[in-house]
PDB file of C-alpha atoms in Angstrom:
ATOM      1  CA  UNK A 487       0.000   0.000   0.000  1.00 45.00           C
ATOM      2  CA  UNK A 488       1.394   3.429  -0.915  1.00 47.00           C
ATOM      3  CA  UNK A 489       2.669   5.478   1.966  1.00 47.00           C
ATOM      4  CA  UNK A 490       0.533   8.500   1.167  1.00 48.00           C
ATOM      5  CA  UNK A 491      -2.626   6.398   1.053  1.00 45.00           C
ATOM      6  CA  UNK A 492      -1.772   4.776   4.384  1.00 43.00           C
ATOM      7  CA  UNK A 493      -1.442   8.208   5.959  1.00 40.00           C
ATOM      8  CA  UNK A 494      -4.806   9.272   4.585  1.00 40.00           C
ATOM      9  CA  UNK A 495      -6.590   6.180   5.946  1.00 38.00           C
ATOM     10  CA  UNK A 496      -5.138   6.605   9.443  1.00 38.00           C
ATOM     11  CA  UNK A 497      -6.019  10.290   9.548  1.00 38.00           C
ATOM     12  CA  UNK A 498      -9.700  10.087   8.617  1.00 39.00           C
ATOM     13  CA  UNK A 499     -11.199   8.507  11.785  1.00 37.00           C
ATOM     14  CA  UNK A 500      -8.999  10.596  14.084  1.00 36.00           C
ATOM     15  CA  UNK A 501     -10.132  13.772  12.356  1.00 42.00           C
ATOM     16  CA  UNK A 502     -13.775  12.733  12.671  1.00 41.00           C
ATOM     17  CA  UNK A 503     -13.457  12.056  16.409  1.00 36.00           C
ATOM     18  CA  UNK A 504     -11.643  15.366  16.953  1.00 39.00           C
ATOM     19  CA  UNK A 505     -14.380  17.296  15.142  1.00 46.00           C
ATOM     20  CA  UNK A 506     -17.040  15.468  17.172  1.00 45.00           C
ATOM     21  CA  UNK A 507     -15.316  16.414  20.438  1.00 39.00           C
ATOM     22  CA  UNK A 508     -14.950  20.009  19.261  1.00 48.00           C
ATOM     23  CA  UNK A 509     -18.638  20.162  18.326  1.00 50.00           C
ATOM     24  CA  UNK A 510     -19.626  18.883  21.779  1.00 49.00           C
ATOM     25  CA  UNK A 511     -17.406  21.477  23.473  1.00 51.00           C
ATOM     26  CA  UNK A 512     -18.835  24.260  21.308  1.00 55.00           C
ATOM     27  CA  UNK A 513     -22.424  23.260  22.137  1.00 58.00           C
ATOM     28  CA  UNK A 514     -21.659  23.286  25.869  1.00 61.00           C
ATOM     29  CA  UNK A 515     -20.014  26.706  25.596  1.00 64.00           C
ATOM     30  CA  UNK A 516     -22.896  28.283  23.703  1.00 61.00           C
ATOM     31  CA  UNK A 517     -25.435  26.963  26.205  1.00 63.00           C
ATOM     32  CA  UNK A 518     -23.382  28.605  28.946  1.00 70.00           C
ATOM     33  CA  UNK A 519     -23.607  31.853  26.986  1.00 73.00           C
ATOM     34  CA  UNK A 520     -27.397  31.558  26.759  1.00 74.00           C
ATOM     35  CA  UNK A 521     -27.655  30.949  30.519  1.00 71.00           C
ATOM     36  CA  UNK A 522     -25.017  33.464  31.640  1.00 74.00           C
ATOM     37  CA  UNK A 523     -27.420  36.382  32.102  1.00 78.00           C
ATOM     38  CA  UNK A 524     -31.085  36.737  32.985  1.00 80.00           C
ATOM     39  CA  UNK A 525     -33.080  38.389  30.200  1.00 83.00           C
ATOM     40  CA  UNK A 526     -35.583  40.811  31.752  1.00 85.00           C
ATOM     41  CA  UNK A 527     -37.327  41.731  28.494  1.00 87.00           C
ATOM     42  CA  UNK A 528     -40.416  39.524  28.274  1.00 85.00           C
ATOM     43  CA  UNK A 529     -42.854  40.193  25.403  1.00 86.00           C
ATOM     44  CA  UNK A 530     -44.966  37.186  26.436  1.00 83.00           C
ATOM     45  CA  UNK A 531     -46.337  38.724  29.637  1.00 81.00           C
ATOM     46  CA  UNK A 532     -48.309  36.108  31.568  1.00 76.00           C
ATOM     47  CA  UNK A 533     -48.112  33.676  28.654  1.00 78.00           C
ATOM     48  CA  UNK A 534     -45.769  31.223  30.392  1.00 79.00           C
ATOM     49  CA  UNK A 535     -46.114  28.548  27.721  1.00 80.00           C
ATOM     50  CA  UNK A 536     -45.112  31.031  25.025  1.00 84.00           C
ATOM     51  CA  UNK A 537     -42.036  32.130  26.952  1.00 86.00           C
ATOM     52  CA  UNK A 538     -40.968  28.524  27.601  1.00 86.00           C
ATOM     53  CA  UNK A 539     -41.464  27.620  23.933  1.00 89.00           C
ATOM     54  CA  UNK A 540     -39.367  30.581  22.812  1.00 92.00           C
ATOM     55  CA  UNK A 541     -36.504  29.693  25.182  1.00 90.00           C
ATOM     56  CA  UNK A 542     -36.436  26.167  23.814  1.00 91.00           C
ATOM     57  CA  UNK A 543     -36.559  27.369  20.218  1.00 94.00           C
ATOM     58  CA  UNK A 544     -33.662  29.736  20.938  1.00 93.00           C
ATOM     59  CA  UNK A 545     -31.473  26.895  22.189  1.00 91.00           C
ATOM     60  CA  UNK A 546     -32.449  24.673  19.274  1.00 93.00           C
ATOM     61  CA  UNK A 547     -31.657  27.391  16.728  1.00 94.00           C
ATOM     62  CA  UNK A 548     -28.270  27.988  18.375  1.00 91.00           C
ATOM     63  CA  UNK A 549     -27.478  24.267  18.259  1.00 91.00           C
ATOM     64  CA  UNK A 550     -28.479  24.063  14.581  1.00 94.00           C
ATOM     65  CA  UNK A 551     -26.097  26.898  13.710  1.00 92.00           C
ATOM     66  CA  UNK A 552     -23.284  25.207  15.612  1.00 90.00           C
ATOM     67  CA  UNK A 553     -23.617  21.741  14.112  1.00 91.00           C
ATOM     68  CA  UNK A 554     -23.776  23.181  10.584  1.00 94.00           C
ATOM     69  CA  UNK A 555     -20.558  25.199  10.953  1.00 91.00           C
ATOM     70  CA  UNK A 556     -18.577  22.424   9.279  1.00 89.00           C
ATOM     71  CA  UNK A 557     -21.119  21.894   6.491  1.00 94.00           C
ATOM     72  CA  UNK A 558     -19.922  23.377   3.163  1.00 95.00           C
ATOM     73  CA  UNK A 559     -21.464  26.762   2.450  1.00 94.00           C
ATOM     74  CA  UNK A 560     -22.703  25.628  -0.961  1.00 95.00           C
ATOM     75  CA  UNK A 561     -24.615  22.699   0.594  1.00 96.00           C
ATOM     76  CA  UNK A 562     -28.393  23.486   0.483  1.00 95.00           C
ATOM     77  CA  UNK A 563     -28.988  21.750   3.827  1.00 96.00           C
ATOM     78  CA  UNK A 564     -26.794  24.282   5.643  1.00 96.00           C
ATOM     79  CA  UNK A 565     -28.780  27.349   4.598  1.00 96.00           C
ATOM     80  CA  UNK A 566     -32.178  25.629   4.774  1.00 97.00           C
ATOM     81  CA  UNK A 567     -31.874  24.307   8.317  1.00 97.00           C
ATOM     82  CA  UNK A 568     -30.473  27.611   9.606  1.00 97.00           C
ATOM     83  CA  UNK A 569     -33.270  29.624   7.991  1.00 97.00           C
ATOM     84  CA  UNK A 570     -35.908  27.259   9.358  1.00 97.00           C
ATOM     85  CA  UNK A 571     -34.447  27.645  12.846  1.00 96.00           C
ATOM     86  CA  UNK A 572     -34.760  31.423  12.566  1.00 97.00           C
ATOM     87  CA  UNK A 573     -38.292  31.101  11.165  1.00 96.00           C
ATOM     88  CA  UNK A 574     -39.235  29.021  14.200  1.00 96.00           C
ATOM     89  CA  UNK A 575     -38.089  31.803  16.534  1.00 95.00           C
ATOM     90  CA  UNK A 576     -40.155  34.367  14.635  1.00 95.00           C
ATOM     91  CA  UNK A 577     -43.360  32.355  14.516  1.00 93.00           C
ATOM     92  CA  UNK A 578     -43.238  31.456  18.219  1.00 92.00           C
ATOM     93  CA  UNK A 579     -42.734  35.135  19.007  1.00 91.00           C
ATOM     94  CA  UNK A 580     -46.011  35.765  17.158  1.00 88.00           C
ATOM     95  CA  UNK A 581     -47.734  33.465  19.658  1.00 84.00           C
ATOM     96  CA  UNK A 582     -47.116  35.900  22.532  1.00 81.00           C
ATOM     97  CA  UNK A 583     -50.811  36.879  22.646  1.00 74.00           C
ATOM     98  CA  UNK A 584     -51.740  33.245  23.322  1.00 72.00           C
ATOM     99  CA  UNK A 585     -52.091  29.859  21.690  1.00 69.00           C
ATOM    100  CA  UNK A 586     -55.876  29.885  21.382  1.00 65.00           C
ATOM    101  CA  UNK A 587     -58.305  31.251  18.793  1.00 59.00           C
ATOM    102  CA  UNK A 588     -56.732  32.805  15.709  1.00 52.00           C
ATOM    103  CA  UNK A 589     -53.248  32.140  17.093  1.00 56.00           C
ATOM    104  CA  UNK A 590     -53.864  28.393  16.812  1.00 73.00           C
ATOM    105  CA  UNK A 591     -53.135  28.639  13.061  1.00 82.00           C
ATOM    106  CA  UNK A 592     -49.677  30.019  13.856  1.00 85.00           C
ATOM    107  CA  UNK A 593     -49.252  27.189  16.318  1.00 85.00           C
ATOM    108  CA  UNK A 594     -49.940  24.712  13.526  1.00 89.00           C
ATOM    109  CA  UNK A 595     -47.442  26.542  11.319  1.00 91.00           C
ATOM    110  CA  UNK A 596     -44.845  26.217  14.087  1.00 92.00           C
ATOM    111  CA  UNK A 597     -45.542  22.481  14.280  1.00 94.00           C
ATOM    112  CA  UNK A 598     -45.012  22.195  10.521  1.00 95.00           C
ATOM    113  CA  UNK A 599     -41.589  23.867  10.799  1.00 97.00           C
ATOM    114  CA  UNK A 600     -40.723  21.626  13.739  1.00 96.00           C
ATOM    115  CA  UNK A 601     -41.542  18.487  11.766  1.00 97.00           C
ATOM    116  CA  UNK A 602     -39.467  19.749   8.842  1.00 97.00           C
ATOM    117  CA  UNK A 603     -36.512  20.533  11.121  1.00 97.00           C
ATOM    118  CA  UNK A 604     -36.581  16.971  12.462  1.00 97.00           C
ATOM    119  CA  UNK A 605     -36.290  15.663   8.904  1.00 97.00           C
ATOM    120  CA  UNK A 606     -33.499  18.109   8.069  1.00 97.00           C
ATOM    121  CA  UNK A 607     -31.521  17.116  11.168  1.00 96.00           C
ATOM    122  CA  UNK A 608     -31.784  13.477  10.136  1.00 96.00           C
ATOM    123  CA  UNK A 609     -30.673  14.328   6.613  1.00 97.00           C
ATOM    124  CA  UNK A 610     -27.556  15.983   8.038  1.00 96.00           C
ATOM    125  CA  UNK A 611     -26.668  12.675   9.673  1.00 95.00           C
ATOM    126  CA  UNK A 612     -27.496  10.617   6.578  1.00 96.00           C
ATOM    127  CA  UNK A 613     -25.280  12.918   4.510  1.00 95.00           C
ATOM    128  CA  UNK A 614     -22.423  12.414   6.960  1.00 95.00           C
ATOM    129  CA  UNK A 615     -22.237  16.038   8.104  1.00 95.00           C
ATOM    130  CA  UNK A 616     -23.083  15.295  11.767  1.00 93.00           C
ATOM    131  CA  UNK A 617     -23.127  12.152  13.886  1.00 92.00           C
ATOM    132  CA  UNK A 618     -26.290  10.089  14.323  1.00 93.00           C
ATOM    133  CA  UNK A 619     -26.051  10.732  18.068  1.00 91.00           C
ATOM    134  CA  UNK A 620     -26.119  14.508  17.618  1.00 90.00           C
ATOM    135  CA  UNK A 621     -28.908  14.258  15.040  1.00 93.00           C
ATOM    136  CA  UNK A 622     -31.054  12.165  17.392  1.00 92.00           C
ATOM    137  CA  UNK A 623     -30.425  14.539  20.311  1.00 91.00           C
ATOM    138  CA  UNK A 624     -31.464  17.540  18.202  1.00 92.00           C
ATOM    139  CA  UNK A 625     -34.489  15.741  16.745  1.00 93.00           C
ATOM    140  CA  UNK A 626     -35.637  14.724  20.231  1.00 91.00           C
ATOM    141  CA  UNK A 627     -35.315  18.291  21.549  1.00 91.00           C
ATOM    142  CA  UNK A 628     -37.249  19.660  18.562  1.00 94.00           C
ATOM    143  CA  UNK A 629     -39.964  17.022  18.988  1.00 91.00           C
ATOM    144  CA  UNK A 630     -40.335  17.900  22.689  1.00 89.00           C
ATOM    145  CA  UNK A 631     -40.871  21.531  21.675  1.00 91.00           C
ATOM    146  CA  UNK A 632     -43.671  20.354  19.384  1.00 90.00           C
ATOM    147  CA  UNK A 633     -45.276  18.456  22.264  1.00 86.00           C
ATOM    148  CA  UNK A 634     -45.067  21.569  24.447  1.00 84.00           C
ATOM    149  CA  UNK A 635     -46.851  23.649  21.797  1.00 85.00           C
ATOM    150  CA  UNK A 636     -49.595  21.017  21.428  1.00 83.00           C
ATOM    151  CA  UNK A 637     -50.172  20.958  25.193  1.00 78.00           C
ATOM    152  CA  UNK A 638     -50.100  24.772  25.341  1.00 75.00           C
ATOM    153  CA  UNK A 639     -52.958  25.031  22.848  1.00 71.00           C
ATOM    154  CA  UNK A 640     -55.191  23.469  25.513  1.00 66.00           C
ATOM    155  CA  UNK A 641     -53.546  25.026  28.573  1.00 59.00           C
ATOM    156  CA  UNK A 642     -54.539  28.039  30.670  1.00 54.00           C
ATOM    157  CA  UNK A 643     -50.808  28.761  31.038  1.00 51.00           C
ATOM    158  CA  UNK A 644     -50.875  29.972  27.416  1.00 47.00           C
ATOM    159  CA  UNK A 645     -53.189  32.896  28.202  1.00 50.00           C
ATOM    160  CA  UNK A 646     -51.759  36.401  28.366  1.00 47.00           C
ATOM    161  CA  UNK A 647     -54.746  37.833  30.230  1.00 44.00           C
ATOM    162  CA  UNK A 648     -54.845  37.013  33.936  1.00 49.00           C
ATOM    163  CA  UNK A 649     -57.527  37.975  36.469  1.00 46.00           C
ATOM    164  CA  UNK A 650     -56.859  37.900  40.184  1.00 51.00           C
ATOM    165  CA  UNK A 651     -59.469  37.287  42.884  1.00 52.00           C
ATOM    166  CA  UNK A 652     -58.792  40.714  44.397  1.00 55.00           C
ATOM    167  CA  UNK A 653     -59.850  42.402  41.157  1.00 50.00           C
ATOM    168  CA  UNK A 654     -63.307  40.843  41.498  1.00 56.00           C
ATOM    169  CA  UNK A 655     -63.875  42.034  45.090  1.00 60.00           C
ATOM    170  CA  UNK A 656     -65.417  45.520  45.424  1.00 60.00           C
ATOM    171  CA  UNK A 657     -63.628  48.147  47.561  1.00 59.00           C
ATOM    172  CA  UNK A 658     -64.470  48.291  51.267  1.00 56.00           C
ATOM    173  CA  UNK A 659     -66.402  51.554  50.804  1.00 51.00           C
ATOM    174  CA  UNK A 660     -68.927  49.701  48.654  1.00 48.00           C
ATOM    175  CA  UNK A 661     -69.634  46.987  51.228  1.00 45.00           C
ATOM    176  CA  UNK A 662     -73.164  46.661  52.594  1.00 46.00           C
ATOM    177  CA  UNK A 663     -73.821  48.519  55.881  1.00 48.00           C
ATOM    178  CA  UNK A 664     -75.907  46.683  58.502  1.00 47.00           C
ATOM    179  CA  UNK A 665     -78.110  48.392  61.117  1.00 51.00           C
ATOM    180  CA  UNK A 666     -76.399  49.335  64.382  1.00 51.00           C
ATOM    181  CA  UNK A 667     -78.225  46.788  66.527  1.00 49.00           C
ATOM    182  CA  UNK A 668     -77.228  43.968  64.143  1.00 46.00           C
ATOM    183  CA  UNK A 669     -73.591  45.103  64.229  1.00 46.00           C
ATOM    184  CA  UNK A 670     -73.653  45.181  68.064  1.00 48.00           C
ATOM    185  CA  UNK A 671     -75.251  41.760  68.336  1.00 48.00           C
ATOM    186  CA  UNK A 672     -72.806  40.227  65.904  1.00 49.00           C
ATOM    187  CA  UNK A 673     -69.619  42.003  66.974  1.00 48.00           C
ATOM    188  CA  UNK A 674     -68.515  39.141  69.217  1.00 51.00           C
ATOM    189  CA  UNK A 675     -69.018  36.584  66.446  1.00 53.00           C
ATOM    190  CA  UNK A 676     -67.172  38.798  63.955  1.00 47.00           C
ATOM    191  CA  UNK A 677     -64.253  39.305  66.351  1.00 52.00           C
ATOM    192  CA  UNK A 678     -63.928  35.563  66.924  1.00 52.00           C
ATOM    193  CA  UNK A 679     -64.136  34.871  63.202  1.00 49.00           C
ATOM    194  CA  UNK A 680     -61.498  37.529  62.534  1.00 50.00           C
ATOM    195  CA  UNK A 681     -59.103  35.894  64.989  1.00 54.00           C
ATOM    196  CA  UNK A 682     -59.630  32.516  63.313  1.00 50.00           C
ATOM    197  CA  UNK A 683     -59.171  34.035  59.849  1.00 44.00           C
ATOM    198  CA  UNK A 684     -55.935  35.802  60.851  1.00 48.00           C
ATOM    199  CA  UNK A 685     -54.615  32.548  62.349  1.00 48.00           C
ATOM    200  CA  UNK A 686     -55.379  30.669  59.142  1.00 47.00           C
ATOM    201  CA  UNK A 687     -53.712  33.368  57.030  1.00 41.00           C
ATOM    202  CA  UNK A 688     -50.580  33.277  59.208  1.00 43.00           C
ATOM    203  CA  UNK A 689     -50.311  29.494  58.953  1.00 46.00           C
ATOM    204  CA  UNK A 690     -50.913  29.595  55.217  1.00 43.00           C
ATOM    205  CA  UNK A 691     -48.207  32.239  54.762  1.00 41.00           C
ATOM    206  CA  UNK A 692     -45.715  30.050  56.579  1.00 38.00           C
ATOM    207  CA  UNK A 693     -46.585  27.017  54.498  1.00 47.00           C
ATOM    208  CA  UNK A 694     -46.369  28.503  51.015  1.00 50.00           C
ATOM    209  CA  UNK A 695     -45.066  31.485  49.095  1.00 57.00           C
ATOM    210  CA  UNK A 696     -46.550  33.190  46.006  1.00 61.00           C
ATOM    211  CA  UNK A 697     -43.874  31.592  43.815  1.00 64.00           C
ATOM    212  CA  UNK A 698     -44.575  28.139  45.228  1.00 73.00           C
ATOM    213  CA  UNK A 699     -48.308  28.675  44.751  1.00 78.00           C
ATOM    214  CA  UNK A 700     -47.680  29.631  41.129  1.00 77.00           C
ATOM    215  CA  UNK A 701     -45.677  26.457  40.553  1.00 83.00           C
ATOM    216  CA  UNK A 702     -48.437  24.395  42.118  1.00 85.00           C
ATOM    217  CA  UNK A 703     -51.055  25.992  39.874  1.00 84.00           C
ATOM    218  CA  UNK A 704     -48.926  25.240  36.819  1.00 83.00           C
ATOM    219  CA  UNK A 705     -48.595  21.595  37.832  1.00 87.00           C
ATOM    220  CA  UNK A 706     -52.332  21.295  38.507  1.00 88.00           C
ATOM    221  CA  UNK A 707     -53.063  22.837  35.099  1.00 83.00           C
ATOM    222  CA  UNK A 708     -50.810  20.318  33.360  1.00 84.00           C
ATOM    223  CA  UNK A 709     -52.381  17.379  35.218  1.00 86.00           C
ATOM    224  CA  UNK A 710     -55.848  18.649  34.343  1.00 82.00           C
ATOM    225  CA  UNK A 711     -54.970  18.562  30.647  1.00 76.00           C
ATOM    226  CA  UNK A 712     -52.819  15.453  30.475  1.00 76.00           C
ATOM    227  CA  UNK A 713     -54.451  13.162  33.046  1.00 83.00           C
ATOM    228  CA  UNK A 714     -52.176  10.587  34.691  1.00 86.00           C
ATOM    229  CA  UNK A 715     -48.528  11.330  33.793  1.00 87.00           C
ATOM    230  CA  UNK A 716     -45.038  10.906  35.222  1.00 86.00           C
ATOM    231  CA  UNK A 717     -42.605  13.406  36.711  1.00 84.00           C
ATOM    232  CA  UNK A 718     -40.604  13.729  33.494  1.00 81.00           C
ATOM    233  CA  UNK A 719     -43.697  14.607  31.454  1.00 80.00           C
ATOM    234  CA  UNK A 720     -44.581  17.303  33.975  1.00 85.00           C
ATOM    235  CA  UNK A 721     -41.022  18.665  34.098  1.00 79.00           C
ATOM    236  CA  UNK A 722     -40.796  18.823  30.300  1.00 73.00           C
ATOM    237  CA  UNK A 723     -43.630  21.376  30.366  1.00 74.00           C
ATOM    238  CA  UNK A 724     -41.876  23.426  33.058  1.00 77.00           C
ATOM    239  CA  UNK A 725     -38.320  23.833  31.744  1.00 68.00           C
ATOM    240  CA  UNK A 726     -37.689  26.852  33.956  1.00 66.00           C
ATOM    241  CA  UNK A 727     -37.793  24.602  37.053  1.00 74.00           C
ATOM    242  CA  UNK A 728     -35.578  21.652  37.936  1.00 76.00           C
ATOM    243  CA  UNK A 729     -37.057  18.172  38.185  1.00 79.00           C
ATOM    244  CA  UNK A 730     -36.280  18.094  41.915  1.00 83.00           C
ATOM    245  CA  UNK A 731     -38.206  21.328  42.455  1.00 85.00           C
ATOM    246  CA  UNK A 732     -41.203  19.948  40.549  1.00 87.00           C
ATOM    247  CA  UNK A 733     -40.958  16.779  42.641  1.00 87.00           C
ATOM    248  CA  UNK A 734     -41.088  18.814  45.866  1.00 88.00           C
ATOM    249  CA  UNK A 735     -44.170  20.691  44.656  1.00 89.00           C
ATOM    250  CA  UNK A 736     -45.826  17.386  43.740  1.00 90.00           C
ATOM    251  CA  UNK A 737     -45.058  15.999  47.197  1.00 89.00           C
ATOM    252  CA  UNK A 738     -46.774  19.015  48.747  1.00 90.00           C
ATOM    253  CA  UNK A 739     -49.803  18.625  46.479  1.00 91.00           C
ATOM    254  CA  UNK A 740     -50.028  14.917  47.334  1.00 91.00           C
ATOM    255  CA  UNK A 741     -49.819  15.709  51.056  1.00 90.00           C
ATOM    256  CA  UNK A 742     -52.473  18.384  50.618  1.00 89.00           C
ATOM    257  CA  UNK A 743     -54.844  15.909  48.994  1.00 91.00           C
ATOM    258  CA  UNK A 744     -54.981  17.689  45.630  1.00 90.00           C
ATOM    259  CA  UNK A 745     -52.935  15.134  43.692  1.00 92.00           C
ATOM    260  CA  UNK A 746     -52.854  11.337  43.881  1.00 90.00           C
ATOM    261  CA  UNK A 747     -49.567   9.447  43.484  1.00 91.00           C
ATOM    262  CA  UNK A 748     -49.677   5.999  41.910  1.00 89.00           C
ATOM    263  CA  UNK A 749     -46.657   3.677  41.916  1.00 85.00           C
ATOM    264  CA  UNK A 750     -43.223   4.278  43.397  1.00 79.00           C
ATOM    265  CA  UNK A 751     -39.856   5.739  42.443  1.00 72.00           C
ATOM    266  CA  UNK A 752     -39.310   6.214  38.700  1.00 72.00           C
ATOM    267  CA  UNK A 753     -42.555   4.407  37.857  1.00 79.00           C
ATOM    268  CA  UNK A 754     -44.655   6.916  39.810  1.00 86.00           C
ATOM    269  CA  UNK A 755     -47.593   8.547  38.066  1.00 88.00           C
ATOM    270  CA  UNK A 756     -49.630  11.518  39.224  1.00 92.00           C
ATOM    271  CA  UNK A 757     -53.235  12.564  38.641  1.00 90.00           C
ATOM    272  CA  UNK A 758     -55.690  15.094  40.013  1.00 89.00           C
ATOM    273  CA  UNK A 759     -57.915  14.036  42.882  1.00 88.00           C
ATOM    274  CA  UNK A 760     -61.467  14.160  41.597  1.00 78.00           C
TER     275      UNK A 760
END
């Protein structure tokens, strides 16, 4: 065998492994960049599902740009998959007013782009531009985004308008005034009830915070839509929280009698108590 050919054969696999390692390092670095600062600008308002979908799409688009860096510039797949990643960001941004009503058509358009991106990622692997492992990881992440959008179309977490209970209670000046003798006769009962109410409020404040209550409401909303599901399915719809945090909230909901736990350990499933 000629010496030059022998050198070429021995170099090819080493070069491929080196590029794979470099790609992995680059992906890790760019994710650190995305997480290095907290973005305060939020065009989604109370639309939590929209914000979560956009964050996922941002990471996916960044990964698509990274893995196509080594693809030749004249290869159609390179430009197509990058443009589709940017299109996905734009169309999800248009869902900031909600996922329901007229916006549901844009949600379907986002799902179409997602399905196309999965195919394009696979084609990159088939063409030998990226590894099958990287292609599967990207395809899985894109598919999970599609599942999140589907769930959001039926979720109250995808609404931008929120109404609090306090907004529906009239000011104190508009409360009904009772005759003096009724107020005197009932003052002892009112005082006792007030003490009980204040005690309950104090205990409730110690047990939960507004942030924890918000997490619990999100989990209850997901269970209402999905029925009996596992911890990973719940966590996938709440990417802003760790799985351990979601697990703690679930434990509190189970203890409070709002959620039923079925099974144990990793086979556990959760459902709303009817």
